[in-house]
CSV table of C-alpha atoms in Angstrom, one decimal:
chain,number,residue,atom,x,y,z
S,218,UNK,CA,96.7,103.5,73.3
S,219,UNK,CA,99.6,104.3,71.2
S,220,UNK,CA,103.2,102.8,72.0
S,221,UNK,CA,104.4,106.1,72.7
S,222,UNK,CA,101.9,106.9,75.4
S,223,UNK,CA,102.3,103.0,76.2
S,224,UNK,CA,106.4,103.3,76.3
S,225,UNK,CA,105.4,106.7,78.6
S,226,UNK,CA,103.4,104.9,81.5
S,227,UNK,CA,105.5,102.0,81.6
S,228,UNK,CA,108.4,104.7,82.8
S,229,UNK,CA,106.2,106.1,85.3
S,230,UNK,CA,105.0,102.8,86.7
S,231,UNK,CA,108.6,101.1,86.9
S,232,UNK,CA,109.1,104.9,88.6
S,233,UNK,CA,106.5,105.0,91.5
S,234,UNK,CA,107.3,101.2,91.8
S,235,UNK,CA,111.2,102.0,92.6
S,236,UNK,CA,109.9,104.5,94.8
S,237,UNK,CA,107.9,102.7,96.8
S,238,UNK,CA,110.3,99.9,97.5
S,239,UNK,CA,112.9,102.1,98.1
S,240,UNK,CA,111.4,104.8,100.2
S,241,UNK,CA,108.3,102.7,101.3
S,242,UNK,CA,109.0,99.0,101.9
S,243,UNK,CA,111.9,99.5,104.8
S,244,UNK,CA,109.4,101.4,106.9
S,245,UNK,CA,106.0,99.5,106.4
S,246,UNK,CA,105.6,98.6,110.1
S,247,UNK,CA,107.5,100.6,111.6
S,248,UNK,CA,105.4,103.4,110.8
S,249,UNK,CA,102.3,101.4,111.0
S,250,UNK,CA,103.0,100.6,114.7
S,251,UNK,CA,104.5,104.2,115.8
S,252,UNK,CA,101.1,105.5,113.7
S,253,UNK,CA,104.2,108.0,112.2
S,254,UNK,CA,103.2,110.2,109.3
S,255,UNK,CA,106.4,110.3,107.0
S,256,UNK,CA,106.6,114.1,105.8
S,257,UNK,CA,110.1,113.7,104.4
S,258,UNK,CA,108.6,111.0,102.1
S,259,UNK,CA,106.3,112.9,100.7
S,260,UNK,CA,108.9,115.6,99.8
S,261,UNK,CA,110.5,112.9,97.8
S,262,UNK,CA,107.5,111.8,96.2
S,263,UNK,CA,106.7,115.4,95.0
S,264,UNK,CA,110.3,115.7,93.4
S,265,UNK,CA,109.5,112.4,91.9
S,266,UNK,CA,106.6,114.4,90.5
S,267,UNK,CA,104.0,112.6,92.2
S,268,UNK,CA,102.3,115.1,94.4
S,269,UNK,CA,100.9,117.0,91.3
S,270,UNK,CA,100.5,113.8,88.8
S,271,UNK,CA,97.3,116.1,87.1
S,272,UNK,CA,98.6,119.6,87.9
S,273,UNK,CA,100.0,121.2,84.5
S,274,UNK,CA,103.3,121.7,83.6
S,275,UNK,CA,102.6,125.2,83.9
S,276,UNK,CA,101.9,125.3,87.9
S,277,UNK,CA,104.8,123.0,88.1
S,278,UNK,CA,103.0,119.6,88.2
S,279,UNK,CA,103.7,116.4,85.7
S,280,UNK,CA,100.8,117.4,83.6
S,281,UNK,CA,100.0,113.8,83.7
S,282,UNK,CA,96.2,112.1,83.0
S,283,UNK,CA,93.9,109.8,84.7
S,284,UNK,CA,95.6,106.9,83.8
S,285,UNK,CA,99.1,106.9,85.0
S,286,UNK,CA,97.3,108.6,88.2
S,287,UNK,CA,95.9,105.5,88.8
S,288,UNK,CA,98.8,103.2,88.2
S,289,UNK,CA,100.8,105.5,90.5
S,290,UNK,CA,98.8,105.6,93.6
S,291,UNK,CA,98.4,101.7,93.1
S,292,UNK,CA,102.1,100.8,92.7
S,293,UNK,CA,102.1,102.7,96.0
S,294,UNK,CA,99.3,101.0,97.7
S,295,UNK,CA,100.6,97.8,96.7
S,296,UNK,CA,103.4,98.5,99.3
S,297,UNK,CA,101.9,100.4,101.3
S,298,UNK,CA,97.9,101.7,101.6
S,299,UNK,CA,98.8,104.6,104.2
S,300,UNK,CA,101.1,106.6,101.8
S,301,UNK,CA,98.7,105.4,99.1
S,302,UNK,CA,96.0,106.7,100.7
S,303,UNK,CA,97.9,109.7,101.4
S,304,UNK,CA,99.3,110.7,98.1
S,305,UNK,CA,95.8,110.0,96.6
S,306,UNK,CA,94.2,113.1,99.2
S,307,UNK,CA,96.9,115.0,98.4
S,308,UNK,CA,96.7,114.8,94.6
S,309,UNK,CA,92.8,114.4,94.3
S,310,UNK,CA,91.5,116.2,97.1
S,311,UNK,CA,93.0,119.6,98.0
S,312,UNK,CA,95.3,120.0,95.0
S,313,UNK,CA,92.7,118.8,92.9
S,314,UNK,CA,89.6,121.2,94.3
S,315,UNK,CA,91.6,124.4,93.7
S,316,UNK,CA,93.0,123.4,90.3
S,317,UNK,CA,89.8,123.1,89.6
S,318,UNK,CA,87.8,125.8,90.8
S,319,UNK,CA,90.3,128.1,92.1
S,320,UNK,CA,91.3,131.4,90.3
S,321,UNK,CA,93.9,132.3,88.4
S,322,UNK,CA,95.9,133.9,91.6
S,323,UNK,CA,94.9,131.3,93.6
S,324,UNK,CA,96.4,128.6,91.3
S,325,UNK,CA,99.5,130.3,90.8
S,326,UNK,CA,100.0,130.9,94.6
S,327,UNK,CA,98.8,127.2,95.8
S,328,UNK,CA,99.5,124.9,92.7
S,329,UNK,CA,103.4,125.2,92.6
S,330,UNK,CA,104.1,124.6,96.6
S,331,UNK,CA,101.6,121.2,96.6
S,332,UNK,CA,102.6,120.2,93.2
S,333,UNK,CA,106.3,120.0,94.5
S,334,UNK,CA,105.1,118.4,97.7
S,335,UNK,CA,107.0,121.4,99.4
S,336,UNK,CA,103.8,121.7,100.9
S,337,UNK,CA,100.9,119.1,101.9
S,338,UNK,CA,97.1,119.4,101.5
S,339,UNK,CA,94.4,118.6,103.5
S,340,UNK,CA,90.7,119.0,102.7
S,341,UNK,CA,87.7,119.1,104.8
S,342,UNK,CA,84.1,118.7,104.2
S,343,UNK,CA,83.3,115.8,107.1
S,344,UNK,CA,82.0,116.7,110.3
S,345,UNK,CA,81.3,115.1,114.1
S,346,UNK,CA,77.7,114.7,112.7
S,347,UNK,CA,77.9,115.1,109.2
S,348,UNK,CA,79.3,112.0,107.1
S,349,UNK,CA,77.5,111.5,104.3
S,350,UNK,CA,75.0,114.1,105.4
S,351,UNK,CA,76.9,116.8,104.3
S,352,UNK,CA,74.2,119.5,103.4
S,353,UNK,CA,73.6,119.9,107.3
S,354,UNK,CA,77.1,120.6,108.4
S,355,UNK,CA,77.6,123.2,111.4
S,356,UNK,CA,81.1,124.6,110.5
S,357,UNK,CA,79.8,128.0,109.5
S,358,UNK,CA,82.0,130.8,107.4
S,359,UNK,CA,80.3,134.3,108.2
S,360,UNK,CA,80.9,137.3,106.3
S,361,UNK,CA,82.3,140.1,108.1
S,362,UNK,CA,83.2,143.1,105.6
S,363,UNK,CA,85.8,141.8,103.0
S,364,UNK,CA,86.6,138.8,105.6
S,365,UNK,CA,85.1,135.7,106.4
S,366,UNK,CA,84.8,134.1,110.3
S,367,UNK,CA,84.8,130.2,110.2
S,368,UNK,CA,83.8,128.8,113.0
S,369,UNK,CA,83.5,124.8,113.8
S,370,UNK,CA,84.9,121.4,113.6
S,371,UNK,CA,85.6,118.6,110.8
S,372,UNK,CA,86.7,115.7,111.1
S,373,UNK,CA,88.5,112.5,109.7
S,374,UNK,CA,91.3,115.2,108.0
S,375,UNK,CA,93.5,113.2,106.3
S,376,UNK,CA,96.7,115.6,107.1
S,377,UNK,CA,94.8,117.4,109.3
S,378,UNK,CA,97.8,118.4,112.0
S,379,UNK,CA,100.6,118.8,109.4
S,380,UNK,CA,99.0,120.1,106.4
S,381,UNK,CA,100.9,123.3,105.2
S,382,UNK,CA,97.4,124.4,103.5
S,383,UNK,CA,93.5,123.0,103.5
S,384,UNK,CA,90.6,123.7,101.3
S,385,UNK,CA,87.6,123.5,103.8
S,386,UNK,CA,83.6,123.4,102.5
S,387,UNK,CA,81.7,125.6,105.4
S,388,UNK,CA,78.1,126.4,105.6
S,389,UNK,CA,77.5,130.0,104.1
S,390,UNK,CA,73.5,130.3,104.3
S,391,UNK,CA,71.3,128.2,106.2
S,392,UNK,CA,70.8,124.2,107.1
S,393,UNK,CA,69.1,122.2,104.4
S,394,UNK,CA,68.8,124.7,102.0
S,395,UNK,CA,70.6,124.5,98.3
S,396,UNK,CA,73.4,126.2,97.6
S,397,UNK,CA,74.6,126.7,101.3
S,398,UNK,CA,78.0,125.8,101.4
S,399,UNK,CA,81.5,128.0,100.5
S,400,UNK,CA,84.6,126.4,99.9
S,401,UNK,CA,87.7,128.5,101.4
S,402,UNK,CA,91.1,128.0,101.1
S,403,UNK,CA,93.1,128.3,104.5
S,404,UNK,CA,96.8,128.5,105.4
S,405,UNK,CA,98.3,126.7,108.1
S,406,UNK,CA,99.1,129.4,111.4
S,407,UNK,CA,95.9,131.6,110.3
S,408,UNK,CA,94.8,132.7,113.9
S,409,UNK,CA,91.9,130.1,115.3
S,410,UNK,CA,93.3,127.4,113.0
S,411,UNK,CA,94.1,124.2,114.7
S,412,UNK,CA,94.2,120.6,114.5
S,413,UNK,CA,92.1,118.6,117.5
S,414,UNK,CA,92.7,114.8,118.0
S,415,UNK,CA,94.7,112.3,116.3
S,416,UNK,CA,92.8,109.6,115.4
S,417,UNK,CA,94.1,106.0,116.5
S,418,UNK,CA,92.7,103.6,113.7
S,419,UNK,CA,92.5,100.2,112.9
S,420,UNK,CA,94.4,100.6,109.5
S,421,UNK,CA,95.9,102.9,107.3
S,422,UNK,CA,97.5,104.1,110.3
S,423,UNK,CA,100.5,105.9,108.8
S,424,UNK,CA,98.6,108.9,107.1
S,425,UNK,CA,97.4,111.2,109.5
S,426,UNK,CA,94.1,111.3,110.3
S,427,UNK,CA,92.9,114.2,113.1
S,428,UNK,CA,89.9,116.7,113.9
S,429,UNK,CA,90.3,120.4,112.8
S,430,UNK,CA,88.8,122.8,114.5
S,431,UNK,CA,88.4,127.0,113.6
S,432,UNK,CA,87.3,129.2,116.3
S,433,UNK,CA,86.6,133.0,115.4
S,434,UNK,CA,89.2,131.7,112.2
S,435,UNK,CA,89.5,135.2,110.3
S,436,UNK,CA,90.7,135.1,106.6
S,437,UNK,CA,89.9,137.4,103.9
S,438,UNK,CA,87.8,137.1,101.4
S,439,UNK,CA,90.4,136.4,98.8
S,440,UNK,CA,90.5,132.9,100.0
S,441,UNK,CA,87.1,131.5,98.9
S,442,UNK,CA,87.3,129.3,96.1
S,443,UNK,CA,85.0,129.9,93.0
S,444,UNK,CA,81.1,131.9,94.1
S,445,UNK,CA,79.3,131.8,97.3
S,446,UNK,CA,77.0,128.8,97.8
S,447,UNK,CA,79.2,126.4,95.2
S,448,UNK,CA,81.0,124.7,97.8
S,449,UNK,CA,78.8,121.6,97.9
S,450,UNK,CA,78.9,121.5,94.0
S,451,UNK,CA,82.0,121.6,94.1
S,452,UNK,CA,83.1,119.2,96.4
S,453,UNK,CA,80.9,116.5,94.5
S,454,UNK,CA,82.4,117.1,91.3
S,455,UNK,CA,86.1,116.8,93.2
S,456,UNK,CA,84.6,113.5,94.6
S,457,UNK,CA,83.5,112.5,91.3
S,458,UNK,CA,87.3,112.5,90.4
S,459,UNK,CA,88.7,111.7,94.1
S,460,UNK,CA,86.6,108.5,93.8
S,461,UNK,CA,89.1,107.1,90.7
S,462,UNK,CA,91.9,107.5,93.4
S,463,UNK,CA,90.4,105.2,96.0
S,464,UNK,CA,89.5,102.7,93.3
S,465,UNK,CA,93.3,103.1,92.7
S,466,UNK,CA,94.2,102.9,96.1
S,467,UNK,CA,92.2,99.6,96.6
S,468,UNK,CA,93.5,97.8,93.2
S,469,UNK,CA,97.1,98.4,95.0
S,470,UNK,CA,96.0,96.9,98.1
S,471,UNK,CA,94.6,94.1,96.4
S,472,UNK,CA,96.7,93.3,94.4
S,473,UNK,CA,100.1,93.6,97.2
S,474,UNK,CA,97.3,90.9,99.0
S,475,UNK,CA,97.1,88.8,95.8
S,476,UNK,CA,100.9,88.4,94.7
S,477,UNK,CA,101.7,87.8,98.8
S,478,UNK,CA,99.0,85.1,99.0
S,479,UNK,CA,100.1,83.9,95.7
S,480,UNK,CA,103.6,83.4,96.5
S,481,UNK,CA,103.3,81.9,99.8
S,482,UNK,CA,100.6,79.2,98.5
S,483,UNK,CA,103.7,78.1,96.1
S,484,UNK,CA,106.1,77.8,98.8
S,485,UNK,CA,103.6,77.0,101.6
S,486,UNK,CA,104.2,72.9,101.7
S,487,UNK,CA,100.9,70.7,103.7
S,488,UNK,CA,100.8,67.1,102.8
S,489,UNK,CA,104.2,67.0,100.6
S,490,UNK,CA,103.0,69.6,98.2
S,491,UNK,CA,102.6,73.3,97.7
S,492,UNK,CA,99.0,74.5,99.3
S,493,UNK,CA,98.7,76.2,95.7
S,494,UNK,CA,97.9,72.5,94.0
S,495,UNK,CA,94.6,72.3,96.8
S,496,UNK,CA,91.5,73.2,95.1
S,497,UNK,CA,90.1,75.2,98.0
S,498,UNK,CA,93.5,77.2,97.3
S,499,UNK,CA,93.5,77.9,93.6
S,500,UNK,CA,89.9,78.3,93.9
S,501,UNK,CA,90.3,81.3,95.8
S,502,UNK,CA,93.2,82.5,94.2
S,503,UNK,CA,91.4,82.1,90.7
S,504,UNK,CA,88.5,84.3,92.2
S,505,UNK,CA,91.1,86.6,93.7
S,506,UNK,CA,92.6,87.1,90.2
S,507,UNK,CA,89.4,87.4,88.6
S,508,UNK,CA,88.0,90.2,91.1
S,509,UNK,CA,91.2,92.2,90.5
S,510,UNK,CA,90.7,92.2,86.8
S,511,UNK,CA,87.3,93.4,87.2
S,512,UNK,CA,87.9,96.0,89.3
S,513,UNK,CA,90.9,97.2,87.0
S,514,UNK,CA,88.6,97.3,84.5
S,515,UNK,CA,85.9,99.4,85.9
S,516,UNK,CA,89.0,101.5,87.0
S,517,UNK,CA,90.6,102.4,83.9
S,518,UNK,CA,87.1,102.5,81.6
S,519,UNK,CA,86.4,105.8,84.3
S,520,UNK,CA,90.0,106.8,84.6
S,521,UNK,CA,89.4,107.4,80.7
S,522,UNK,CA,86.0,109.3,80.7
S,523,UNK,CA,87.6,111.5,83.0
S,524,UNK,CA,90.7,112.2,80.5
S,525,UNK,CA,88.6,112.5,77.9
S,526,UNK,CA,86.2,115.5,79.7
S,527,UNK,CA,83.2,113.3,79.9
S,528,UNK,CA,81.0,112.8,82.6
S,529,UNK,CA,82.4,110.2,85.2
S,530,UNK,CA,79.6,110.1,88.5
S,531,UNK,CA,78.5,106.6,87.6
S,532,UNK,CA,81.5,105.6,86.2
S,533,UNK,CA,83.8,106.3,89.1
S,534,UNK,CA,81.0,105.5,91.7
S,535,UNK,CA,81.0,101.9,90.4
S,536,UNK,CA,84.6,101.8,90.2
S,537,UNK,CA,85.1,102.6,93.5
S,538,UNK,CA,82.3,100.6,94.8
S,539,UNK,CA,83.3,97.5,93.2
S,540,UNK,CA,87.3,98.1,93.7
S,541,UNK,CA,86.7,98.6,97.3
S,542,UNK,CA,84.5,95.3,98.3
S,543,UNK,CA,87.0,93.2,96.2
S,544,UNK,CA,89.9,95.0,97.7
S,545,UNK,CA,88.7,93.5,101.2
S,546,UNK,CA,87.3,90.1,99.9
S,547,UNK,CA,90.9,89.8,98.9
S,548,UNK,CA,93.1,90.7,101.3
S,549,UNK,CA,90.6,88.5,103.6
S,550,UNK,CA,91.5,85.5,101.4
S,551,UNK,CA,94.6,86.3,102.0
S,552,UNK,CA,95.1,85.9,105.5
S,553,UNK,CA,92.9,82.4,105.3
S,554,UNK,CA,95.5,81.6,102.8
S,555,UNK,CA,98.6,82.3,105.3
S,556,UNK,CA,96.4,80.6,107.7
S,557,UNK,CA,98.3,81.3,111.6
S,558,UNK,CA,100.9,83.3,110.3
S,559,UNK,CA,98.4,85.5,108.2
S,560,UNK,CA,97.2,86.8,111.3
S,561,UNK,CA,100.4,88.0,113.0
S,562,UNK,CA,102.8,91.4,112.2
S,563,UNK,CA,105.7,89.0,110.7
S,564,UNK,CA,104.1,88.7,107.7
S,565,UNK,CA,102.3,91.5,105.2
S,566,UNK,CA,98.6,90.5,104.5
S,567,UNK,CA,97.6,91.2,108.2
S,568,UNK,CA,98.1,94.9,107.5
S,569,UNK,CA,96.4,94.7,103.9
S,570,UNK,CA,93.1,93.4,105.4
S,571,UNK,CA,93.6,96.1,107.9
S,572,UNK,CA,94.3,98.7,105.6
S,573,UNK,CA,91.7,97.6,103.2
S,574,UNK,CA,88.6,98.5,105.2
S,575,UNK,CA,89.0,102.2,104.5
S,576,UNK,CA,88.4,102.1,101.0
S,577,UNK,CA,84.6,101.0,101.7
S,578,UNK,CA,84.0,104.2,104.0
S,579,UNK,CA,86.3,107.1,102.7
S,580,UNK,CA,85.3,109.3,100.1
S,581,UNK,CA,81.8,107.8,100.3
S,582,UNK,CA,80.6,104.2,101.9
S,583,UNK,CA,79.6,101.8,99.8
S,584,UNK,CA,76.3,102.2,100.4
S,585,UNK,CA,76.1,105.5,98.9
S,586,UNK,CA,78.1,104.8,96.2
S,587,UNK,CA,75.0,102.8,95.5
S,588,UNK,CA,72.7,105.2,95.9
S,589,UNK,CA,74.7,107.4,93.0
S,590,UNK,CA,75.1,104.5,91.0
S,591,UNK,CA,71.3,103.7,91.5
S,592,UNK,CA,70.3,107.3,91.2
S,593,UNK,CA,72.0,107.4,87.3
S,594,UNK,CA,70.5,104.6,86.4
S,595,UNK,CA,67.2,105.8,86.9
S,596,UNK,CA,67.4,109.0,85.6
């Protein structure tokens, strides 16, 4: 890395850091407890340039790479996993699928308004009884002239109620057959376009989570993202790239867990001295450390395939795997090192073990990022 590009990301970090204890920190719990998705932060973060970190300058993103993606979303995390989390979505998931595969109208319409964070994204390829099953989904798009009819329900929408638009992967041919999904892109108030339930979770509980649901959902044909039947392809190849951000996302986590832990077993006195100078303490904080560098590691070595246009499924599956299973081994260290208080509100690791579960189940569990990871190996 040269010391230009070295000078650059130490800018953007000391950036997204300001930003998140400025616009974050005050609000942790407060929107943790009311379950309050902050939309007026996310404007911010978009004029912060943060909502389209890998858009082009052209579409009125930062034009930025995989790399300073990364640090971003996990300066965030580390104050706060929910607008982590949410920022990540945003960036990797709907903004990312139709930079990638959308046309050259579609990117000019769509691109500007996310990249700005004028407008959020939502994406939806989860359903009711398709998780990880996803080549059997039941949300159907049917062609009707130069329109399409959706019809069905997804669920675990991150942004789902207040999403300004969503790209949404629906079955186009029939179950279990390749090449039978259609990705569409669909604007919030398009007639039969709603959001169901908000879910009430354990953590993460500041970005939205909710059901969305299409009945007899008309939109023109205009709106369908790259050839019919690519929708599935596509959707693993925006995973591929989404699964960098959650890798992010739970490097943040860990590492707000880690300096929290850290601090407190320096100040933390038992016996007329700090609970840092135990062994069962700096024992755990050694491994703590250790597991964090790891997972960095992993993180940045697919972070950098990725810039470099190289193929990342392995890469970014172990990653996230790996990042993810430290990120709760950590922040459950964490509370045992805060003891009482590490299980009550008044003090911050209880939310990152909370918030730290997600990042084993989203954007693929752990157990089939093994089964990718697995799958590579053996070819």
């Amino acid at each position: 890395m040269t010391s230009a590009i070295s000078h650059d990301l130490d800018i953007i970090v000391a950036s997204a850091k300001e930003f998140a204890e400025k616009y974050v920190r005050p609000h942790v719990m407060e929107w943790d407890e009311s379950q309050h998705f902050p939309v007026d932060v996310f404007h911010k973060a978009g004029e912060l340039g943060f909502m389209g970190v890998l858009v082009p300058e052209a579409y009125g993103g930062s034009g930025l790479g995989y790399v300073e993606y990364m640090r971003i979303i996990e300066e965030i995390a580390a104050v706060c996993g929910s607008i982590g989390l949410s920022v990540a979505a945003h960036n990797s998931l709907c903004t990312g699928h139709i930079l990638q595969f959308g046309n050259e109208t579609q990117k000019q319409k769509y691109l500007p308004l996310l990249a700005s964070g004028q407008w959020i994204g939502s994406w939806g390829l989860t359903e009711p009884n398709t998780g990880s099953d996803a080549g059997n989904m039941q949300c159907v798009a049917t062609a009707d002239g130069n329109d399409w009819v959706l019809n069905g329900t997804k669920c675990w929408i991150t942004h789902g109620k207040s999403s300004n638009v969503m790209v949404v992967i629906a079955r186009t041919g029939a179950p279990r057959t390749s090449n039978n999904c259609t990705a569409f892109v669909v604007e919030r108030g398009a007639p039969g376009f709603s959001a169901g339930k908000k879910e009430n979770k354990l953590g993460m509980r500041a970005s939205e989570t909710t059901e969305v649901i299409f009945e007899n959902c008309r939109i023109a044909d205009a709106q369908r993202l790259g050839e019919v039947g690519e929708g599935f392809k596509q959707a693993m190849k925006v995973l591929d790239g989404g699964r960098i951000s959650i890798a992010a996302l739970s490097l943040g986590i860990a590492k707000g867990a880690y300096r929290a832990a850290l601090k407190y077993a320096k100040e933390r006195n038992q016996f007329d001295k700090p609970i840092a100078q135990f062994q069962a303490i700096s024992f755990k904080l050694a491994d703590m450390a250790t597991r964090i560098e790891a997972a960095d590691l992993l993180t940045l070595k697919a972070a950098d395939l990725k810039n470099r246009g190289e193929k990342v499924t392995e890469a970014s599956a172990k990653a996230k795997y790996y990042a993810s299973e430290v990120c709760v081994a950590v922040a459950t260290d964490a509370v045992q090192i805060f003891g009482g208080y590490g299980y009550t509100k008044d003090f911050p690791v209880e939310k990152y073990y909370r918030d730290s579960k997600l990042c084993t189940i989203g954007e693929g569990t752990s157990e089939i990022q093994k089964l990718v990871i697995a799958r590579e190996i053996l070819k």
